[in-house]
């Protein structure tokens, strides 16, 4: 050991340009004795010394890497296990659509998934742990499947739809499993193949950054803003019940959508209630960039699948416990946001107005 130490310090730079490893050693190390491989040559840098690099702007834990080797973003593109990486993707999906699903709604999801072409990467979040049964659908074999039992759409979104992962896509559709899509056509191409889908064309035309398809008026609406209108392509404001809107440019009369934006807030709140009222903080001016697409509409079928994922507690049915937490989280989110706002203004010596 002492001799090895002195040899090491006397030769700080080890020049190993090429090492040929015996096939039996390579096989036992990398593949096991049952999978023999021919002798391979591995090439190493001439100097096995870590260069002294420190880049504080790199992601935490990667400060010692040169910037050109650090990739700030990822994606859900599916790649092969063979061949040249540059040839993996014949066509890169432009858009991402996600569904939070249970197997009981597979036929409904099948109908919805078929509305999206290969321009869309499909991502399924499985809350019931059942994934292999979806292989009966051809599109499912090209989809990304993430399975964690008894979690909500918002729980998945905050963990798997990180901005650095979804940045590769022009638009993201985050959908529930109980939407009727007979009147929604994501792939209604206009005059020639290859142009943007009709829905996305409308979103671009009207300058919407956050949007949702209009909801069929007879499907049990909570807010008038989400109601489909049959006299226009898109609407960005509405009239509500007397006293509900303190400002016609604020929710629920404007700057409002049931779409849940990727707000990176509060990992312990999983239902997302109340976030639709905070979407206006993500774009400016919100009353111009948030809207509802009326000419492409859907039906909310109100399938109570989420409630069945709860548990009986204190004499309450599973769905009652889930609903109670939904309303409690809404109040908690409002309080936390108000307190965070107040703390910011106090810290910076600013007025709220």
Short mmCIF file of C-alpha atoms in Angstrom, two decimals, residues 43-220:
data_model
loop_
_atom_site.label_atom_id
_atom_site.label_comp_id
_atom_site.label_asym_id
_atom_site.label_seq_id
_atom_site.Cartn_x
_atom_site.Cartn_y
_atom_site.Cartn_z
CA UNK A 43 -11.10 4.37 -25.17
CA UNK A 44 -10.31 6.74 -22.33
CA UNK A 45 -9.03 10.32 -22.21
CA UNK A 46 -5.26 10.60 -22.09
CA UNK A 47 -5.34 12.24 -18.67
CA UNK A 48 -7.65 10.72 -16.09
CA UNK A 49 -7.67 13.88 -14.02
CA UNK A 50 -10.85 15.80 -13.23
CA UNK A 51 -10.50 19.30 -14.68
CA UNK A 52 -10.96 22.17 -12.23
CA UNK A 53 -14.33 23.51 -13.41
CA UNK A 54 -16.92 25.38 -11.38
CA UNK A 55 -19.96 26.91 -13.06
CA UNK A 56 -22.33 28.35 -10.42
CA UNK A 57 -25.11 28.86 -13.00
CA UNK A 58 -25.31 25.11 -13.66
CA UNK A 59 -28.07 23.13 -11.88
CA UNK A 60 -27.29 22.24 -8.28
CA UNK A 61 -24.94 19.25 -8.16
CA UNK A 62 -23.65 19.85 -11.70
CA UNK A 63 -21.44 22.87 -11.01
CA UNK A 64 -18.26 20.94 -11.88
CA UNK A 65 -19.48 20.08 -15.39
CA UNK A 66 -18.67 22.22 -18.45
CA UNK A 67 -21.78 24.11 -19.61
CA UNK A 68 -21.83 22.49 -23.05
CA UNK A 69 -22.41 19.04 -21.51
CA UNK A 70 -25.33 20.21 -19.33
CA UNK A 71 -28.76 20.01 -20.94
CA UNK A 72 -31.28 22.17 -19.08
CA UNK A 73 -34.39 20.51 -20.51
CA UNK A 74 -35.74 17.02 -21.12
CA UNK A 75 -38.87 15.58 -22.76
CA UNK A 76 -41.10 12.50 -23.09
CA UNK A 77 -39.83 11.49 -26.53
CA UNK A 78 -39.60 7.71 -26.79
CA UNK A 79 -36.23 6.46 -28.03
CA UNK A 80 -34.86 3.18 -29.33
CA UNK A 81 -32.33 0.99 -27.52
CA UNK A 82 -30.25 0.59 -30.70
CA UNK A 83 -28.95 2.56 -33.65
CA UNK A 84 -27.84 6.18 -33.90
CA UNK A 85 -29.52 8.50 -31.35
CA UNK A 86 -29.87 11.18 -34.02
CA UNK A 87 -32.11 8.84 -36.00
CA UNK A 88 -34.41 7.80 -33.14
CA UNK A 89 -37.14 10.30 -33.88
CA UNK A 90 -38.62 10.24 -37.34
CA UNK A 91 -41.04 12.94 -36.19
CA UNK A 92 -40.94 14.89 -32.95
CA UNK A 93 -44.35 15.42 -31.30
CA UNK A 94 -45.16 19.11 -31.09
CA UNK A 95 -47.74 18.85 -28.33
CA UNK A 96 -48.34 16.88 -25.12
CA UNK A 97 -51.70 15.57 -23.95
CA UNK A 98 -52.13 13.93 -20.55
CA UNK A 99 -54.99 11.94 -19.06
CA UNK A 100 -55.35 10.81 -15.45
CA UNK A 101 -57.06 7.45 -15.83
CA UNK A 102 -58.52 4.31 -14.33
CA UNK A 103 -59.22 1.21 -16.36
CA UNK A 104 -62.99 1.60 -15.97
CA UNK A 105 -62.86 4.61 -18.28
CA UNK A 106 -60.66 3.03 -20.95
CA UNK A 107 -63.30 3.24 -23.69
CA UNK A 108 -63.82 6.93 -23.04
CA UNK A 109 -60.08 7.56 -23.07
CA UNK A 110 -59.74 5.53 -26.25
CA UNK A 111 -62.27 7.80 -27.96
CA UNK A 112 -60.43 10.89 -26.72
CA UNK A 113 -56.94 9.63 -27.58
CA UNK A 114 -58.00 8.96 -31.16
CA UNK A 115 -58.75 12.67 -31.53
CA UNK A 116 -55.02 13.38 -31.38
CA UNK A 117 -52.56 12.58 -34.17
CA UNK A 118 -48.88 11.70 -34.02
CA UNK A 119 -48.18 15.39 -33.50
CA UNK A 120 -49.27 14.73 -29.90
CA UNK A 121 -47.31 12.76 -27.32
CA UNK A 122 -49.84 10.94 -25.12
CA UNK A 123 -49.08 10.53 -21.42
CA UNK A 124 -51.31 8.46 -19.12
CA UNK A 125 -51.24 8.80 -15.34
CA UNK A 126 -52.72 5.62 -13.84
CA UNK A 127 -54.33 6.07 -10.43
CA UNK A 128 -55.44 2.41 -10.18
CA UNK A 129 -52.09 0.75 -10.91
CA UNK A 130 -53.38 -1.07 -14.00
CA UNK A 131 -51.31 -0.37 -17.09
CA UNK A 132 -50.79 -3.54 -19.15
CA UNK A 133 -54.52 -3.82 -19.94
CA UNK A 134 -54.25 -0.70 -22.09
CA UNK A 135 -52.11 -2.54 -24.64
CA UNK A 136 -55.24 -3.51 -26.56
CA UNK A 137 -55.15 0.01 -28.01
CA UNK A 138 -52.49 0.62 -30.65
CA UNK A 139 -52.00 4.26 -29.60
CA UNK A 140 -51.33 3.10 -26.02
CA UNK A 141 -48.23 1.22 -27.16
CA UNK A 142 -46.73 4.56 -28.21
CA UNK A 143 -47.87 6.38 -25.06
CA UNK A 144 -45.94 7.05 -21.87
CA UNK A 145 -47.47 5.37 -18.81
CA UNK A 146 -46.85 6.49 -15.22
CA UNK A 147 -48.52 4.50 -12.47
CA UNK A 148 -48.95 5.61 -8.86
CA UNK A 149 -52.04 4.43 -7.00
CA UNK A 150 -54.75 6.74 -5.68
CA UNK A 151 -53.31 10.09 -6.72
CA UNK A 152 -54.91 13.07 -8.46
CA UNK A 153 -54.25 14.81 -11.74
CA UNK A 154 -52.67 17.70 -9.88
CA UNK A 155 -50.39 15.42 -7.84
CA UNK A 156 -49.03 13.90 -11.05
CA UNK A 157 -48.72 17.24 -12.82
CA UNK A 158 -46.61 18.84 -10.11
CA UNK A 159 -44.21 15.91 -10.10
CA UNK A 160 -43.95 14.80 -13.71
CA UNK A 161 -44.86 17.90 -15.74
CA UNK A 162 -41.96 20.00 -14.57
CA UNK A 163 -41.38 23.07 -16.78
CA UNK A 164 -37.97 21.71 -17.81
CA UNK A 165 -39.64 18.53 -19.10
CA UNK A 166 -42.61 20.05 -20.93
CA UNK A 167 -40.67 22.95 -22.45
CA UNK A 168 -40.15 20.87 -25.59
CA UNK A 169 -43.86 21.06 -26.44
CA UNK A 170 -45.67 24.04 -27.93
CA UNK A 171 -48.94 23.27 -26.12
CA UNK A 172 -49.95 20.99 -23.27
CA UNK A 173 -53.43 19.49 -22.86
CA UNK A 174 -54.16 18.29 -19.29
CA UNK A 175 -57.44 16.41 -19.45
CA UNK A 176 -59.72 14.43 -17.17
CA UNK A 177 -60.97 10.95 -18.01
CA UNK A 178 -64.69 11.79 -18.11
CA UNK A 179 -64.87 14.16 -21.07
CA UNK A 180 -67.17 13.53 -24.00
CA UNK A 181 -65.32 14.49 -27.17
CA UNK A 182 -67.85 13.89 -29.94
CA UNK A 183 -67.81 17.60 -30.82
CA UNK A 184 -64.11 18.19 -30.21
CA UNK A 185 -61.74 17.76 -33.13
CA UNK A 186 -58.12 18.34 -32.21
CA UNK A 187 -57.04 17.16 -35.63
CA UNK A 188 -59.54 18.86 -37.92
CA UNK A 189 -57.02 20.01 -40.46
CA UNK A 190 -57.87 22.97 -42.63
CA UNK A 191 -57.15 23.19 -46.36
CA UNK A 192 -54.00 21.10 -46.58
CA UNK A 193 -52.23 18.38 -44.56
CA UNK A 194 -49.57 19.37 -42.07
CA UNK A 195 -51.04 22.62 -40.77
CA UNK A 196 -51.83 23.10 -37.09
CA UNK A 197 -54.88 21.44 -35.61
CA UNK A 198 -58.03 23.51 -35.75
CA UNK A 199 -58.17 24.02 -32.00
CA UNK A 200 -54.59 25.23 -31.85
CA UNK A 201 -55.15 27.49 -34.85
CA UNK A 202 -57.98 29.17 -32.94
CA UNK A 203 -55.86 29.51 -29.80
CA UNK A 204 -53.09 31.16 -31.79
CA UNK A 205 -55.45 33.38 -33.74
CA UNK A 206 -57.02 34.79 -30.57
CA UNK A 207 -53.75 35.07 -28.61
CA UNK A 208 -54.69 32.58 -25.89
CA UNK A 209 -51.94 31.16 -23.71
CA UNK A 210 -54.30 29.37 -21.30
CA UNK A 211 -57.54 27.95 -22.63
CA UNK A 212 -60.10 25.18 -22.51
CA UNK A 213 -62.77 23.87 -24.88
CA UNK A 214 -66.25 25.18 -24.12
CA UNK A 215 -68.47 22.95 -21.99
CA UNK A 216 -71.84 21.79 -23.21
CA UNK A 217 -74.40 24.03 -21.41
CA UNK A 218 -76.51 21.06 -20.33
CA UNK A 219 -73.68 19.21 -18.60
CA UNK A 220 -73.99 20.82 -15.16
#
